[in-house]
Coordinates of C-alpha atoms in Angstrom, one line a residue:
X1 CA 0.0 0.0 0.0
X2 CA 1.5 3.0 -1.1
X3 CA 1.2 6.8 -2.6
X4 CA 2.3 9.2 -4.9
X5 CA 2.3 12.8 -4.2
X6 CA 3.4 16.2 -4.8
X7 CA 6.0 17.0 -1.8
X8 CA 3.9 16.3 1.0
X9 CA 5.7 13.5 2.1
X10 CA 8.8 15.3 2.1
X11 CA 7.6 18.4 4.2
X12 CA 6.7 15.6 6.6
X13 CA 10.1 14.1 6.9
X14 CA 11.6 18.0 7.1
X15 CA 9.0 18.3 10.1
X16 CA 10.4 15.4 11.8
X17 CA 13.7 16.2 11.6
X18 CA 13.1 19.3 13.1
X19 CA 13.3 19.5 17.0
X20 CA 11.8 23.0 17.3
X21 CA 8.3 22.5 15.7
X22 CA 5.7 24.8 15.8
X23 CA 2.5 26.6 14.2
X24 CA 3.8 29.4 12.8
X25 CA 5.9 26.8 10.6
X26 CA 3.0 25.5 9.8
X27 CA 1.4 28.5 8.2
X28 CA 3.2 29.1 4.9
X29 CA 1.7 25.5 3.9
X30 CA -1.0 26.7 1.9
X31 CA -0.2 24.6 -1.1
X32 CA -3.0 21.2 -1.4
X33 CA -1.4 17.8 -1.5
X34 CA -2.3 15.9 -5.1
X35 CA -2.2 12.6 -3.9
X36 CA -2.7 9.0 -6.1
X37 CA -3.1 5.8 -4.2
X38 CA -2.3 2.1 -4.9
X39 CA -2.3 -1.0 -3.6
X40 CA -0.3 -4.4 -4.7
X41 CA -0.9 -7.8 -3.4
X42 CA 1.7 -10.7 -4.0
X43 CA 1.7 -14.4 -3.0
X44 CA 5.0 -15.3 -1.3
X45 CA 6.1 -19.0 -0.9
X46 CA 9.1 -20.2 0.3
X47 CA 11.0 -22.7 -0.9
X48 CA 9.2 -25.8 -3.3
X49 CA 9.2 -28.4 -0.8
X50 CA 7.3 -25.9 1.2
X51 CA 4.7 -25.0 -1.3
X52 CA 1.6 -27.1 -2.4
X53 CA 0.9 -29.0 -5.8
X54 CA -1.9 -26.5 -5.8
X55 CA -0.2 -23.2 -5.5
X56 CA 2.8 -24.6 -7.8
X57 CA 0.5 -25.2 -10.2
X58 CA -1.1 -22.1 -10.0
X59 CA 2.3 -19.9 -10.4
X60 CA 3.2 -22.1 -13.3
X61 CA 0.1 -20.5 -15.1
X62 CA 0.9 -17.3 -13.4
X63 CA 4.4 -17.2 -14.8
X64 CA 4.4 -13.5 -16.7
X65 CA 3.8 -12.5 -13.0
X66 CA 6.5 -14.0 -10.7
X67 CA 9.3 -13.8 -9.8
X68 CA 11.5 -16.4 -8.5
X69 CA 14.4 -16.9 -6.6
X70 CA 16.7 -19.4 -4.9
X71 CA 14.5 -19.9 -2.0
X72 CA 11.2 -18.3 -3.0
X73 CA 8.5 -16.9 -5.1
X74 CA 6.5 -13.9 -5.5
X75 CA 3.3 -13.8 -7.3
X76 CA 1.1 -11.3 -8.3
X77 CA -2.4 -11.5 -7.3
X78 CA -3.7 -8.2 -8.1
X79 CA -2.7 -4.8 -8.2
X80 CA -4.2 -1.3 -9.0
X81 CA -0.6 0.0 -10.1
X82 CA 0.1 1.2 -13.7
X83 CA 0.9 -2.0 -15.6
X84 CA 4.0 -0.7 -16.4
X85 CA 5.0 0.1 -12.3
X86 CA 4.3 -3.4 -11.3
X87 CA 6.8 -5.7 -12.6
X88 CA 9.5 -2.7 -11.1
X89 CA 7.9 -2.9 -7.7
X90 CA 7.8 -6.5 -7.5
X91 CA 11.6 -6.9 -8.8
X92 CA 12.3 -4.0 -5.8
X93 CA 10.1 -6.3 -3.0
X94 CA 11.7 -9.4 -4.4
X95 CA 15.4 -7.7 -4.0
X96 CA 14.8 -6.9 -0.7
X97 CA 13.2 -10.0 0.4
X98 CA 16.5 -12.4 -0.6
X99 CA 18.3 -9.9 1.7
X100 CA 16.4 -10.6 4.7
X101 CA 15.3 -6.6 4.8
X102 CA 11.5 -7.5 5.2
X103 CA 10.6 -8.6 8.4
X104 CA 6.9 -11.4 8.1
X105 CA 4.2 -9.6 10.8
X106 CA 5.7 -6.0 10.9
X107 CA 5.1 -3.2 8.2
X108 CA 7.7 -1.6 6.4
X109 CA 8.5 2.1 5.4
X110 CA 10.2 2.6 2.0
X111 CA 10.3 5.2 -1.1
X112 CA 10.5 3.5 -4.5
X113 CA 11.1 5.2 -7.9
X114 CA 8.8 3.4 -10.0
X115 CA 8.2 4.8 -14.0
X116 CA 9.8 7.9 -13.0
X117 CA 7.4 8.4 -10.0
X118 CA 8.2 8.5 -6.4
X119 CA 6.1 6.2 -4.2
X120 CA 6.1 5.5 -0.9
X121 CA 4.5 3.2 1.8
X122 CA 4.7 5.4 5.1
X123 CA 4.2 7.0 8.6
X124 CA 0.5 4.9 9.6
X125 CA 2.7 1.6 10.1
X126 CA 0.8 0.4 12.8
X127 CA -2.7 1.0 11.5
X128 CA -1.9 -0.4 7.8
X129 CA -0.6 -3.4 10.0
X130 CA -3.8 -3.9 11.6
X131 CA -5.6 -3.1 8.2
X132 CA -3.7 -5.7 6.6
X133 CA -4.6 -8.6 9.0
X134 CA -8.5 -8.2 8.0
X135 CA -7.5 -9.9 4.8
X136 CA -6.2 -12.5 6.7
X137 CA -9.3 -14.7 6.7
X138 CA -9.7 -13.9 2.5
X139 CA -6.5 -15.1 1.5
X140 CA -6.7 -18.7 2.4
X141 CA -6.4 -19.6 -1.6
X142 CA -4.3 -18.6 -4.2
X143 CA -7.2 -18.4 -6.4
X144 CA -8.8 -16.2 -4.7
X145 CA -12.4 -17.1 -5.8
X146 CA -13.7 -13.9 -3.7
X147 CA -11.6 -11.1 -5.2
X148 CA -14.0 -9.3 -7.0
X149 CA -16.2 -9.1 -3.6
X150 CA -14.0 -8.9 -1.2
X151 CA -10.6 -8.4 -1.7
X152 CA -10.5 -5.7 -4.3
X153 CA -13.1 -3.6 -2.9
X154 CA -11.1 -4.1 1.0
X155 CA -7.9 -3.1 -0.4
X156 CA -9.7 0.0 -2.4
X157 CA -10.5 1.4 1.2
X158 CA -7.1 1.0 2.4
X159 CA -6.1 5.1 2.7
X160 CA -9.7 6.5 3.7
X161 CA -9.7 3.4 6.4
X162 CA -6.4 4.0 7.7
X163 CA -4.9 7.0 6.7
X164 CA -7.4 9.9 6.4
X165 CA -9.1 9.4 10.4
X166 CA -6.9 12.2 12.3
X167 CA -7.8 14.7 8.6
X168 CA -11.3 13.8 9.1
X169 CA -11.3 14.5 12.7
X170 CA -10.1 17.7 12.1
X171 CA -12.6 18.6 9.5
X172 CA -14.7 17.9 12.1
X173 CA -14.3 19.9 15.3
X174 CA -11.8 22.4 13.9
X175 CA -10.7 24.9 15.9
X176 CA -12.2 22.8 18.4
X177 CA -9.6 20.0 18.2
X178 CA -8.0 21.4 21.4
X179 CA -10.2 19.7 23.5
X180 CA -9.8 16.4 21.8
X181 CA -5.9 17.1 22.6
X182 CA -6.6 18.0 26.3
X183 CA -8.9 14.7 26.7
X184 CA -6.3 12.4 25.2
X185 CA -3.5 13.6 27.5
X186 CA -5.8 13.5 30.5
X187 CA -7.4 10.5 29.6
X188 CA -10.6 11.9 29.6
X189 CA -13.2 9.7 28.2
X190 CA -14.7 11.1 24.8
X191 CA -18.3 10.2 24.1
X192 CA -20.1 11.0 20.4
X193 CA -23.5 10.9 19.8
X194 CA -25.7 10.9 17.3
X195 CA -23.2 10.0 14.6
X196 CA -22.7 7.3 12.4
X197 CA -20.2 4.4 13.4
X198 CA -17.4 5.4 11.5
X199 CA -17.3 9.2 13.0
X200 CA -17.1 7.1 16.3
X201 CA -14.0 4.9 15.4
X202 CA -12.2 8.0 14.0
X203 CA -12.5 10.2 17.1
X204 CA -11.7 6.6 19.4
X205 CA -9.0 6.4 17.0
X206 CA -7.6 10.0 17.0
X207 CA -7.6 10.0 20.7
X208 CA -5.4 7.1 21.3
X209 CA -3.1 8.4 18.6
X210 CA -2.9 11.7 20.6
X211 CA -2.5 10.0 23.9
X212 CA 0.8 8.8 25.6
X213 CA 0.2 5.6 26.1
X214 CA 2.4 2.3 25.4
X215 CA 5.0 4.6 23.5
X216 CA 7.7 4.0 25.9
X217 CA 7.9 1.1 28.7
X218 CA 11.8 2.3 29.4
X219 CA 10.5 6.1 30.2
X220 CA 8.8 6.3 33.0
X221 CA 7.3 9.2 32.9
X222 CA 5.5 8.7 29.8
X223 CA 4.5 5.5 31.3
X224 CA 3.2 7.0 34.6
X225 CA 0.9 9.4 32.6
X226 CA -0.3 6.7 30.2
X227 CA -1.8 5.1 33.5
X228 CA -2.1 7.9 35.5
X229 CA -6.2 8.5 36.4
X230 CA -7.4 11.5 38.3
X231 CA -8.5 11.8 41.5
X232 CA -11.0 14.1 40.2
X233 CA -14.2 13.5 38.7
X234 CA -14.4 14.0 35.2
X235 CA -17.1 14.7 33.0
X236 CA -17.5 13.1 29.6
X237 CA -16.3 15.4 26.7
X238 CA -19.3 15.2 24.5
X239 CA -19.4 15.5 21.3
X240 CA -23.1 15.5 19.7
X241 CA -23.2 15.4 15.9
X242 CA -26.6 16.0 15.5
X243 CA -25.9 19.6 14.0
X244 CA -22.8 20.9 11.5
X245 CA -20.7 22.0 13.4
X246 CA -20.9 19.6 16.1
X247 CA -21.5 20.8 19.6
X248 CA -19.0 20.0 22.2
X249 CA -19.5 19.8 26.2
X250 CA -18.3 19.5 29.1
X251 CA -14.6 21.0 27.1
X252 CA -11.5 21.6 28.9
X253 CA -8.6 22.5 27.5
X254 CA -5.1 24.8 27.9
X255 CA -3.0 27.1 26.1
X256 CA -0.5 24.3 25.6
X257 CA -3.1 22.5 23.3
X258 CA -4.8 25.9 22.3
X259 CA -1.2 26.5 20.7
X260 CA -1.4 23.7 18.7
X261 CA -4.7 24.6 17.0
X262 CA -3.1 26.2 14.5
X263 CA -1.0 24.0 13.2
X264 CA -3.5 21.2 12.9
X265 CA -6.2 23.4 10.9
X266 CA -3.1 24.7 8.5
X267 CA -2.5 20.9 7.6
X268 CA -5.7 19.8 7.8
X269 CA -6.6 22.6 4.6
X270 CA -3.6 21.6 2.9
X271 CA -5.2 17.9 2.8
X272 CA -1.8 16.4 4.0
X273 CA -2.5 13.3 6.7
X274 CA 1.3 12.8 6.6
X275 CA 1.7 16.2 8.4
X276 CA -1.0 16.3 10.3
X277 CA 0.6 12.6 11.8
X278 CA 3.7 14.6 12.6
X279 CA 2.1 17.2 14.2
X280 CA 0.1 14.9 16.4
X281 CA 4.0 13.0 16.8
X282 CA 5.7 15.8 17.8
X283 CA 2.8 17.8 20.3
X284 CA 3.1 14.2 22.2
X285 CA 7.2 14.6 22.2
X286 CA 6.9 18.0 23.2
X287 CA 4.4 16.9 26.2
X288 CA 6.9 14.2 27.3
X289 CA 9.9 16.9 27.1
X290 CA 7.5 18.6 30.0
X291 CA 7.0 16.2 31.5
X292 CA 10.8 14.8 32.3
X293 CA 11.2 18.3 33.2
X294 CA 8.2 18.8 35.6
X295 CA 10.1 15.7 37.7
X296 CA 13.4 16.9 37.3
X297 CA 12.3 20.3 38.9
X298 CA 10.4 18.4 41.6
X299 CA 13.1 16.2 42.7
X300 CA 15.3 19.1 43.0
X301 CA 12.6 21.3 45.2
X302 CA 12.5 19.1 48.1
X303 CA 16.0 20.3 48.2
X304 CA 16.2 24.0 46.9
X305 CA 13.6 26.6 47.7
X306 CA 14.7 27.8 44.6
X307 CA 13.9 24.9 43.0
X308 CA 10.6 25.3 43.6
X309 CA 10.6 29.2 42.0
X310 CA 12.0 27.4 39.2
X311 CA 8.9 24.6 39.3
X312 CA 6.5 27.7 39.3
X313 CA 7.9 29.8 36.5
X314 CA 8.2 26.1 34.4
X315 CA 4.5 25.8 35.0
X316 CA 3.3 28.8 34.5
X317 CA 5.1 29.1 31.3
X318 CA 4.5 25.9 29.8
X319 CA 0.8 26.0 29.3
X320 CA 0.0 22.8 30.6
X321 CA 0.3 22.5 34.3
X322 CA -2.8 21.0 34.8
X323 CA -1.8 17.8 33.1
X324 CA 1.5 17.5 34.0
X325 CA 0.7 18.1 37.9
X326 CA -1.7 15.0 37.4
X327 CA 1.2 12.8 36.3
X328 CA 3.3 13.9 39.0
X329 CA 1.0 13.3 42.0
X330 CA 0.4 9.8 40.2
X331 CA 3.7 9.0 39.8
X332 CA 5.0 10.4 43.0
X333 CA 2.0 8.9 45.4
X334 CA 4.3 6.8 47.5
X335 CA 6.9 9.8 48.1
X336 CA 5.2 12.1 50.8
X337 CA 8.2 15.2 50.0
X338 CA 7.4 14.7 46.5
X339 CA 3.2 14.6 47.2
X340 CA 4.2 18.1 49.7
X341 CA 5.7 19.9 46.4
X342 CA 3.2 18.9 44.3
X343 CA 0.4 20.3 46.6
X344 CA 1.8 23.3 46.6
X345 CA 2.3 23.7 43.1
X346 CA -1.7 23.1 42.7
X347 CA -2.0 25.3 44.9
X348 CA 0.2 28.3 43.1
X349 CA -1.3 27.0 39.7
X350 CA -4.6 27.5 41.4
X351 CA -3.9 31.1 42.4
X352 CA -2.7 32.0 39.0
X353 CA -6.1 31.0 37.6
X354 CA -7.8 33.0 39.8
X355 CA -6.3 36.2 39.0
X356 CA -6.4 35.5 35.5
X357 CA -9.8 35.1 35.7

């Protein structure tokens, strides 16, 4: 599964490579992505005392479309690539599969010049992955008997299914989208109404993109916030989809994620989903920066009243105390010095917001 585009791929890998991200960047991208898609499916079998009589035969009399090599065979069972890309993409596969560079169960990320076009299979590893394993139960045959009603039209859906959820998501709430950031690093649950099923799964979707959790089980910090719950009660956000726009309640949100707004709309016009996963990549790396930070500052208060200036300013100026504060007491629970700071940071974040207001 793979794409062909004007540029946008390549903005994405500058964004990536950049470590100090952030809207304004964003804003001279006013140029739309043209995007193709495609899809390719081969039949790999190893070597001959491996494969069936059946599926022998049937690459015998499929022999204009593989490809063979010491130890296996790659067949082509359907493909909505020019005719003339095919054969170069299946040569490129079949290269790197007799150097042990693709790994069976895990998706790969590579750019292929193919009849003078640039393709490339990309940044949604994980959710092509899962995509990928709903053919599982159609592919039992060579043959494949049911491709006309369900393979072709499965694979057809690939980039709308797994791709386009965090663009439509955006489409959908806007300038709104802060509060979907806020719930996700919170881990407020997000409830929408009267909307079809597949508005439902993207917003589900988009929110455990956006969240923390599972990126790291070495950090752990990231890990404390993944399963770090409130004390509080929350409300539900709500989103009710009865009218365009939607109506949102029960919203909470901070200028951290009300900085990011921005960058998400700018991307989101410019019909890029690569971007717009990069953005969502790097406002989680930048929460995680805060939040190694946030401890670092704490650990050093219960020794330095400075320290604890120094924890008030970081908060303060970070935008997004609330959240950080709630992965600190989680963490720090069992350490009454560290639980002592912490209250009083509440405290002083508490204060702030009353003036403000």
């Amino acid at each position: 599964m793979f794409t062909s585009q004007t540029s946008s791929f390549q903005d994405s890998i500058d964004v990536e490579e950049r470590d100090d991200f952030d809207s304004e960047d964003i804003a001279g991208y006013s140029q739309k992505t043209q995007l193709n898609c495609y899809y390719t499916i081969y039949l790999y079998q190893g070597t001959r005392s491996e494969a069936s009589e059946e599926n022998v035969a049937w690459n015998q009399r499929r022999a204009d479309s593989t490809t063979s090599q010491e130890d296996f065979s790659l067949t082509l069972i359907d493909s909505s690539l020019p005719v003339e890309a095919e054969p170069e993409l299946r040569t490129y596969i079949s290269r790197r599969l007799s150097k042990g560079a693709l790994l069976g169960g895990m998706g790969n990320i590579a750019t292929v010049e193919l009849s003078s076009k640039s393709l490339t299979c990309y940044t949604f590893r994980l959710e092509l992955d899962k995509y990928v394993q709903g053919l599982h139960s159609s592919l039992q045959t060579p043959e494949l008997h049911n491709l006309e009603t369900e393979v072709r039209p499965y694979l057809s859906r690939w980039y709308e299914e797994s791709v386009m959820h965090i663009h439509r998501v955006v489409q959908l709430v806007q300038s709104n989208i802060s509060f979907l950031l806020h719930a996700a690093l919170s881990h407020t649950h997000v409830e929408v109404i009267n909307s079809d099923e597949r508005t439902k799964a993207d917003v589900s979707r988009f929110i455990k993109a956006a969240s923390l959790q599972g990126l790291s089980q070495q950090d752990t910090t990231a890990a404390s916030l993944c399963k770090a719950i409130s004390e509080d009660t929350h409300s539900d956000l709500t989103i009710d989809c009865s009218s365009s726009p939607p109506t949102l309640s029960n919203t909470v949100s901070n200028r951290f994620c009300d900085d990011w707004i921005q960058a998400f709309l700018n991307a989101a016009e410019r019909c890029n989903p690569f971007l717009l996963r990069q953005i969502l990549e790097n406002f989680k790396l930048k929460a995680i920066q805060d939040m190694n930070s946030l401890k670092r500052f704490v650990r050093q208060a219960e020794m330095s009243h400075y320290a604890l200036f120094r924890c008030c300013q970081f908060l303060q100026g970070c935008g997004n105390g609330d959240v950080l504060l709630q992965n600190a007491r989680t963490e720090h629970s069992d350490l009454p010095e560290s639980c002592s700071i912490i209250t009083v940071l509440e405290e002083f974040l508490k204060e702030q917001s009353q003036a403000q207001a």
